Coordinates of C-alpha atoms in Angstrom, one line a residue:
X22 CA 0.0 0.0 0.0
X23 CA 2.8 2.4 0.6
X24 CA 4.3 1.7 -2.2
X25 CA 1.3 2.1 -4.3
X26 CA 1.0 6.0 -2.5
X27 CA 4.5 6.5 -3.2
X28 CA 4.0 6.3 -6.6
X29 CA 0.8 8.4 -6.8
X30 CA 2.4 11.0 -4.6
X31 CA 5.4 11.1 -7.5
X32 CA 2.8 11.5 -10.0
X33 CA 1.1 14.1 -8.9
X34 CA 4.2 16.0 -8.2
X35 CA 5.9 15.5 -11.9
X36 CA 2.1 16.7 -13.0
X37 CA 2.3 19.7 -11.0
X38 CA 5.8 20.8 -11.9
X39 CA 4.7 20.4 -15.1
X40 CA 1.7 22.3 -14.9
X41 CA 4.3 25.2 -13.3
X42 CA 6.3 24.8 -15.9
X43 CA 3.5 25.8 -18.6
X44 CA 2.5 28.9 -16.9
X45 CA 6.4 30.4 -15.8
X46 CA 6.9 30.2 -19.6
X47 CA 3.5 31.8 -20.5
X48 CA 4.5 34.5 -18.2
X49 CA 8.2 34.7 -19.7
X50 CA 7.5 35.1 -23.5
X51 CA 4.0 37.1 -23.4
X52 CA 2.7 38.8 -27.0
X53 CA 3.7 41.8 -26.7
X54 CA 2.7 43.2 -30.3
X55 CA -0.4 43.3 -32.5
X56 CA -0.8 44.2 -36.1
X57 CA -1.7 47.7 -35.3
X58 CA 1.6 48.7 -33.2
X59 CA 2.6 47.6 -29.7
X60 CA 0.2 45.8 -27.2
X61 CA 1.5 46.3 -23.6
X62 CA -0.2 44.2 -20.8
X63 CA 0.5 45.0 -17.2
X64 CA 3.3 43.6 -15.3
X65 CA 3.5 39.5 -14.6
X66 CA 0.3 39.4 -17.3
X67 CA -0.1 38.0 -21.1
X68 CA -2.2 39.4 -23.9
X69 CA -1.8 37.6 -27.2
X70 CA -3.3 39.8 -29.9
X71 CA -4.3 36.9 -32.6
X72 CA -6.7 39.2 -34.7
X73 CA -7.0 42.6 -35.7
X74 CA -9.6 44.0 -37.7
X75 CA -9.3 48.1 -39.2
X76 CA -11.5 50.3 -41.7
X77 CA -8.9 52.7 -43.1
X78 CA -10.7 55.7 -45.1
X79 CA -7.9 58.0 -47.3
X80 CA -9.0 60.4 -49.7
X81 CA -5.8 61.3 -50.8
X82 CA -5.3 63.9 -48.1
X83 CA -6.6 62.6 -44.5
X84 CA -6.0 59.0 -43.3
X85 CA -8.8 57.9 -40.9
X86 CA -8.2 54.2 -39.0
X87 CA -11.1 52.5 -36.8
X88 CA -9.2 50.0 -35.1
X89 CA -10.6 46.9 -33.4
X90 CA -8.5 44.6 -31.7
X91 CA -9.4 40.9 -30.8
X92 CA -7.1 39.4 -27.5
X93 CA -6.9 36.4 -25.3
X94 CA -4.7 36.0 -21.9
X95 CA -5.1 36.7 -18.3
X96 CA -4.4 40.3 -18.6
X97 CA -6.6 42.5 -16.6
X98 CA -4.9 45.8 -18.3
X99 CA -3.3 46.4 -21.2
X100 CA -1.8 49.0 -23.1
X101 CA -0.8 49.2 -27.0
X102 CA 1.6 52.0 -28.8
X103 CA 0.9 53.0 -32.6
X104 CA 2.7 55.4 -34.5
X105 CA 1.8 58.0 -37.0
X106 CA 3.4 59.6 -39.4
X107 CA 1.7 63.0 -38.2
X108 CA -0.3 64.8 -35.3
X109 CA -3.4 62.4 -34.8
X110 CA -6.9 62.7 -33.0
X111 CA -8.8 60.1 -31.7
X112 CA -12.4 59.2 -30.2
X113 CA -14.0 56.2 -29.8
X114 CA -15.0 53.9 -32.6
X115 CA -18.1 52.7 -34.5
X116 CA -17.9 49.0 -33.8
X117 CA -21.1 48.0 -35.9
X118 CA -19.8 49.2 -38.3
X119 CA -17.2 46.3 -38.9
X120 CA -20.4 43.7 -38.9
X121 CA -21.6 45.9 -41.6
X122 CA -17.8 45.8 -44.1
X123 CA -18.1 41.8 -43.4
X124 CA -22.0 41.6 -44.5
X125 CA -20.3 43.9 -47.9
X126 CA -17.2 41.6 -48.5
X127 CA -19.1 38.3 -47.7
X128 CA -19.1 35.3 -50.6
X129 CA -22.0 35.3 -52.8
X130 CA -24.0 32.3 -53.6
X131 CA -24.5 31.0 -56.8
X132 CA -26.0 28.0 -58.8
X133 CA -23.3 26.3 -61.1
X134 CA -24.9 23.7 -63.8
X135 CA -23.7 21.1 -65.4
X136 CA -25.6 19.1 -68.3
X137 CA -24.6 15.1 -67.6
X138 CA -25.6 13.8 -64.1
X139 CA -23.5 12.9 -61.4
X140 CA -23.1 10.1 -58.8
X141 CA -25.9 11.0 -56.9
X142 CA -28.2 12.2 -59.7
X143 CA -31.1 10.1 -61.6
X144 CA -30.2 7.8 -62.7
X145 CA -27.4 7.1 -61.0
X146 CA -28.9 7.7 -57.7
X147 CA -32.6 7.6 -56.3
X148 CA -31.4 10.7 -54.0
X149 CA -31.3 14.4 -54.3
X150 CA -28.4 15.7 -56.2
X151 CA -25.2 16.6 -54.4
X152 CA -25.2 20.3 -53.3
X153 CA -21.4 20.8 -52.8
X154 CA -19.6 24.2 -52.0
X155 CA -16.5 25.3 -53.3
X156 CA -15.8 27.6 -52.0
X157 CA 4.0 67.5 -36.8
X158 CA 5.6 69.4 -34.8
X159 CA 8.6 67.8 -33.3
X160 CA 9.6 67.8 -29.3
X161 CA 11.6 69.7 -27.7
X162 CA 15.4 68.3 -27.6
X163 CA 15.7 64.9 -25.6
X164 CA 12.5 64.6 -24.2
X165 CA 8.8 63.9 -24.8
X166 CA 5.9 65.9 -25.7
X167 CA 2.5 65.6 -24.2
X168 CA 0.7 66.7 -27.0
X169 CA -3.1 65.6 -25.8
X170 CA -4.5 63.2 -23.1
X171 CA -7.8 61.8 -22.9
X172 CA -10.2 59.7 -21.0
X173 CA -12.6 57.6 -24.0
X174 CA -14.8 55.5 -22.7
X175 CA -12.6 52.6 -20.5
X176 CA -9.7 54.1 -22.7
X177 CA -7.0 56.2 -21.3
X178 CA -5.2 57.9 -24.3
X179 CA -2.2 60.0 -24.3
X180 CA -1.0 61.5 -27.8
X181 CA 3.2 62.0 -27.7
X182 CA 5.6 63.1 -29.8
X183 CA 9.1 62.4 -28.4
X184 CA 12.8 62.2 -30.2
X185 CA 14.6 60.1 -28.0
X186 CA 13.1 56.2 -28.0
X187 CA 14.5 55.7 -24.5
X188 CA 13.1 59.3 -23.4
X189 CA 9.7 57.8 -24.9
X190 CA 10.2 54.4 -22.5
X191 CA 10.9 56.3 -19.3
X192 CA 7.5 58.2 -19.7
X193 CA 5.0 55.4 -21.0
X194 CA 7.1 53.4 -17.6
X195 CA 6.4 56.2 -14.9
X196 CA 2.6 56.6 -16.4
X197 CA 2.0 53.1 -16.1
X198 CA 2.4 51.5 -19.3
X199 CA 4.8 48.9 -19.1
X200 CA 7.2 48.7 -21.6
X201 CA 10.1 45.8 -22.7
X202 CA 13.4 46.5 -24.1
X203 CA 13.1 45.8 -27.4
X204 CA 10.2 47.8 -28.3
X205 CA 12.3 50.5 -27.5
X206 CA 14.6 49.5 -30.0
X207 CA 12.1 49.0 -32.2
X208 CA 10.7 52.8 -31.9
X209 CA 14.2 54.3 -33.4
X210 CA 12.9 54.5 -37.0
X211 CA 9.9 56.2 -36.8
X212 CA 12.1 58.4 -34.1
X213 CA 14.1 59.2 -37.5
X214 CA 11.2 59.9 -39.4
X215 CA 9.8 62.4 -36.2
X216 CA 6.6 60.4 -36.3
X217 CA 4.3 61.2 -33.5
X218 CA 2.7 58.1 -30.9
X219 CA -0.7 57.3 -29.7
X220 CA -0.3 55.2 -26.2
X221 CA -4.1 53.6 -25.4
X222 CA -4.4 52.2 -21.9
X223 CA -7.8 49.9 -21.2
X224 CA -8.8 47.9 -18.8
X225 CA -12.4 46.3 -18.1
X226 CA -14.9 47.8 -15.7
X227 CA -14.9 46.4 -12.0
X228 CA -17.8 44.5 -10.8
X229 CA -21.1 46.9 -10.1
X230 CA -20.3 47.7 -6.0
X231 CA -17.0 47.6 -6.3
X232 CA -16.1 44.1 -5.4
X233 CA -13.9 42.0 -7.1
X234 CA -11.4 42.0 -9.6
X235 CA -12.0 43.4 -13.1
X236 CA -12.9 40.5 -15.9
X237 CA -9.6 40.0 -18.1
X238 CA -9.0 40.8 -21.3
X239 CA -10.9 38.8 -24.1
X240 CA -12.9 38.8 -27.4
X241 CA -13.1 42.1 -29.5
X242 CA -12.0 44.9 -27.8
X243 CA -14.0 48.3 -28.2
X244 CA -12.8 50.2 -31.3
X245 CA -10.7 53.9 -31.5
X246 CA -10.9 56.0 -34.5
X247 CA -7.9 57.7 -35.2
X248 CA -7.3 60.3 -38.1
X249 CA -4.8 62.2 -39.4
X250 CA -3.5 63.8 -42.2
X251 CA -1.1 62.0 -44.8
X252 CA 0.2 61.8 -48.5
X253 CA 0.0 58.8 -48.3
X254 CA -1.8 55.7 -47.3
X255 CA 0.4 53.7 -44.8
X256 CA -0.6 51.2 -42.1
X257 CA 2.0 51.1 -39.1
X258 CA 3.0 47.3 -38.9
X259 CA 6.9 47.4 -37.9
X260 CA 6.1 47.1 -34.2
X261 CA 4.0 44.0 -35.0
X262 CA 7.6 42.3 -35.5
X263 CA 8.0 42.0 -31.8
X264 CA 4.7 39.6 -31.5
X265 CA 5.3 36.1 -30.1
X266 CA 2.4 34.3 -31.9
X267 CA 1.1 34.8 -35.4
X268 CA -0.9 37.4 -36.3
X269 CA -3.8 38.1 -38.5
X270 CA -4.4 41.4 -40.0
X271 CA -8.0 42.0 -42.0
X272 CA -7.9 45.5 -43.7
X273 CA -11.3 47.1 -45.1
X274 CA -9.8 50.3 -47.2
X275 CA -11.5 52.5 -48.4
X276 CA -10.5 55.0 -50.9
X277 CA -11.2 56.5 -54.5
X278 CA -9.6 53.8 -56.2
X279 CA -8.9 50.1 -56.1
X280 CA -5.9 49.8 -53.6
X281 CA -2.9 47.1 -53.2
X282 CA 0.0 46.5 -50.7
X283 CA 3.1 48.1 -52.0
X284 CA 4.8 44.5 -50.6
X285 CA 4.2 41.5 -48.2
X286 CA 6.3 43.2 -45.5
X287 CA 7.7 39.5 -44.5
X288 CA 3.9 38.1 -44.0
X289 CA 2.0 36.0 -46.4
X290 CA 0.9 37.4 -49.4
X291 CA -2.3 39.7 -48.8
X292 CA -5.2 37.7 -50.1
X293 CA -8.0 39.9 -52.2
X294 CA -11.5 39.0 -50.5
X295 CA -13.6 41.9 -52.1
X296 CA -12.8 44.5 -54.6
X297 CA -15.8 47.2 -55.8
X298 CA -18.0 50.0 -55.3
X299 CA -20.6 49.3 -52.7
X300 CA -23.0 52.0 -53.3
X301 CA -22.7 52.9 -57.0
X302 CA -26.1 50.7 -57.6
X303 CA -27.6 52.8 -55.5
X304 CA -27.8 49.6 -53.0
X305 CA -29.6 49.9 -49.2
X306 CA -27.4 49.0 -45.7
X307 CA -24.0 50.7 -46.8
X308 CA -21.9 51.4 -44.1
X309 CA -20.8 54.5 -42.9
X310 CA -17.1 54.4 -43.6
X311 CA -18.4 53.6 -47.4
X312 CA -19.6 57.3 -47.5
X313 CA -18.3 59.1 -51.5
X314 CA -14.6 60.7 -51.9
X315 CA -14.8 63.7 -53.8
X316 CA -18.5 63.1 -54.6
X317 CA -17.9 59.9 -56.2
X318 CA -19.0 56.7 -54.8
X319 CA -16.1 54.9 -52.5
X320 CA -14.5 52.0 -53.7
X321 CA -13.4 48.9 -51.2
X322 CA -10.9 46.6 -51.5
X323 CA -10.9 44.5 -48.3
X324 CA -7.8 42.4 -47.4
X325 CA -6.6 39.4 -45.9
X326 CA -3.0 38.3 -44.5
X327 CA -1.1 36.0 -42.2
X328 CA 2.1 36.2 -40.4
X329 CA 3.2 33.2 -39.3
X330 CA 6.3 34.3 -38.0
X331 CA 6.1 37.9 -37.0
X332 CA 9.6 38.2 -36.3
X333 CA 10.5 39.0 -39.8
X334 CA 8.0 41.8 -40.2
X335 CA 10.5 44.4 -42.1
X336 CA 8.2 47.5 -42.4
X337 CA 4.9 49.5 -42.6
X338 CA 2.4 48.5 -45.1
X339 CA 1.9 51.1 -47.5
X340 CA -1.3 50.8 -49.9
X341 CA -0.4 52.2 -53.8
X342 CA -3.5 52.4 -56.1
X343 CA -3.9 49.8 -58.4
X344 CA -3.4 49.6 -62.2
X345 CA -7.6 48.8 -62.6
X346 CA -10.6 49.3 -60.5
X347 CA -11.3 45.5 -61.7
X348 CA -14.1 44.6 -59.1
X349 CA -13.8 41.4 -57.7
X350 CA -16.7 39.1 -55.4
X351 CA -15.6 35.8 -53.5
X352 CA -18.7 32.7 -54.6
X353 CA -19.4 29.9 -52.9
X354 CA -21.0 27.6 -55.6
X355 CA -24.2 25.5 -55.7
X356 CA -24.1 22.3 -58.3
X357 CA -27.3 22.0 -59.8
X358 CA -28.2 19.6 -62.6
X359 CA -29.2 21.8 -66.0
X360 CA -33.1 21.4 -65.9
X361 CA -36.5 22.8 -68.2
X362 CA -39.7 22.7 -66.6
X363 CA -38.6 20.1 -64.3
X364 CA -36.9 17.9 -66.8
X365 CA -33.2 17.4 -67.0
X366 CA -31.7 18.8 -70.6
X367 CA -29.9 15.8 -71.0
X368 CA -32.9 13.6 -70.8
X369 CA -34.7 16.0 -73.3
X370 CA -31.4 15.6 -75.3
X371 CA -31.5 12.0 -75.5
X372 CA -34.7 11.9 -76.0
X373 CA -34.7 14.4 -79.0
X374 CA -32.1 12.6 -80.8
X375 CA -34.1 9.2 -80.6
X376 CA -37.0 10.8 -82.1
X377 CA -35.3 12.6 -84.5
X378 CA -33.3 9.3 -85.4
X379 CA -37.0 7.3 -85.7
X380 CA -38.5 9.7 -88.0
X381 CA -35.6 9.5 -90.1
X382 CA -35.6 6.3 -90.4
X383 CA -39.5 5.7 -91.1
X384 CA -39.0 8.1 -93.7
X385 CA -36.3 6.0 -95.4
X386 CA -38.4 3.2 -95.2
X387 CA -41.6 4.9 -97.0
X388 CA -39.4 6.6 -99.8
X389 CA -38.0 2.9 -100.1
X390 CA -41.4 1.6 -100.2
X391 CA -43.2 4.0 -102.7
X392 CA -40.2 3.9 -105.3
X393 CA -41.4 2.4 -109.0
X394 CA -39.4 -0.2 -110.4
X395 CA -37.6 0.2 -113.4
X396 CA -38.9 -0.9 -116.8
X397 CA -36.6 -4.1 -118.5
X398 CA -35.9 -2.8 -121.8
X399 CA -38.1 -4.8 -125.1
X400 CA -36.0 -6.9 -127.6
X401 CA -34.1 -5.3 -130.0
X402 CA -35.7 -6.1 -133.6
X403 CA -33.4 -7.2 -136.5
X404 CA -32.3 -4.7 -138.6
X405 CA -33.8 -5.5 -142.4
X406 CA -32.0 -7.5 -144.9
X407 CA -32.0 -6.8 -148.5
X408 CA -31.4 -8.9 -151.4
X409 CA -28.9 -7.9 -153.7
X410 CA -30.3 -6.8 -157.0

């Protein structure tokens, strides 16, 4: 018997220290960057950012980003850093509308026929027939710049301009947002360029009574709106390089023309899922963001891409027009058999040529039939004789 509790006692230990094990390492290599810039849970916390959703509107002057973020982890606050290129504002988001861009760029359904019937079709098959799918002003010298700070909803939102990365760490560290080495590192080039930051800080609401701990951080976060003006379309991505998971980045961009990633940026190549004009039709439920440009009607190109390996992230993604405004609609296809009034074509086919091939031959037969024979010729009377004289 004591040997038999021995050995249950030294499983349960190994099972324990292994269970340790799992969470000293979650707590070691949390994810500390999103597709959007640099998500910065609180201290002994994770936060792995595995989606990230954004409507970016440019109309060749002003860049506007809603941003919606989608997290898992144990973090009860967290933090995220994004850079722009120039002096931002930002207010809370429209979160419908990103229900509204996916009900847009959704597949259509549509019926694919085919004329000769298929294993599962009459009269191969007594059953149904298959239904398969396919388908700004720079800071002053060495320090940081508090250029805005605002309370958003649960958001706490501090707008800085700074040209010194490590300057930039010391501030976001004595305000409470925590920040690891290497992001400062990974700050220096937009330092060069003088780009300006927006630092978010969020954390869920206490329990009503103020008892308890606040819920963690999981599901879709709310949404910020940020908007600022730029030459250019660009989507800060650098800081995403710092991530420890893979990341998914969905972009709904809105803009006069067709748009297209300048490169890959290290990820996957972007994948197309919807390329048009929403509202030129003069169709109903058009989201907001899908408002004209310059009185014309908006055209979306919504986008897909991976990164399996974030570490080799090399820059921003910068969106160039495209060479066409060539629209373009995912399908998910329904196999139907090629029917008329109910009957299948090929049937009627069939069908049609054996009737066609009967009256032909009936009418061989009668013009067979009816033909006259021909007349034998009469015998040939000697020719006349004559005596000589």
């Amino acid at each position: 018997m004591v040997g038999v509790r021995g050995a249950w006692w030294d499983r349960a230990l190994r099972l324990l220290l292994a269970v340790v094990s799992i969470q000293v390492l979650m707590v070691a290599q949390p994810a500390w960057a999103c597709g959007c810039g640099a998500a910065v849970p609180a201290g002994g916390r994770t936060l792995a950012v595995g989606q990230e959703t954004s409507v970016v509107r440019w109309d060749g002057r002003t860049e506007e980003i809603d941003m919606r973020l989608t997290v898992s982890g144990d973090a009860e606050q967290a933090a995220w850093i994004m850079p722009v290129p120039t002096r931002a504002s930002v207010t809370l988001g429209n979160g419908a509308q990103f229900g509204e861009f996916e009900r847009v760029v959704a597949p259509v359904e549509r019926v694919r026929h085919h004329f000769w019937p298929r294993s599962g079709e009459w009269p191969f098959d007594d059953s149904k027939g298959d239904r398969s799918s396919r388908a700004a002003a720079p800071p002053g010298s060495g320090g940081v710049e508090v250029v805005g700070r605002e309370r958003l909803g649960p958001f706490d939102v501090a707008r800085l301009a700074a040209d010194d990365p490590k300057a930039l760490g010391s501030w976001l560290t004595q305000n409470g947002f925590q920040l690891p080495a290497a992001l400062a590192t990974a700050l220096e080039p937009y330092v060069r360029q003088r780009w300006e930051y927006v630092a978010i800080r969020l954390a869920p609401e206490a329990p009503a009574g103020g008892t308890g701990r606040p819920a963690t951080l999981r599901g879709a976060l709310d949404p910020l709106h940020l908007s600022f003006a730029s030459d250019r379309l660009v989507y800060p991505m650098r800081l995403s390089q710092l991530a420890k998971v893979p990341q998914h980045l969905r972009l709904y961009v809105v803009a006069a023309h067709r748009m297209e990633p300048r490169s890959d940026i290290g990820g996957r190549a972007p994948q197309v899922l919807y390329a048009g004009r929403p509202g030129s039709g003069g169709s109903t439920g058009i989201p907001v963001g899908l408002a004209p440009i310059d009185g014309k009607p908006a055209f979306l190109t919504a986008l897909d891409q991976d990164f399996p390996t974030p570490a080799t992230i090399t820059d921003d993604h910068e969106l160039l027009v495209a060479a066409h405004d060539k629209g373009y609609q995912r399908a998910t296809y329904r196999d139907e058999l090629l029917k008329v009034a109910g009957i299948p074509v090929w049937l009627l086919s069939v069908l049609g040529a054996l009737v066609v091939l009967l009256v032909a031959g009936l009418a061989w037969r009668r013009r067979r039939g009816t033909r006259r024979p021909p007349i034998a010729p009469g015998p040939i009377p000697p020719r006349p004789t004559h005596a000589p004289s």
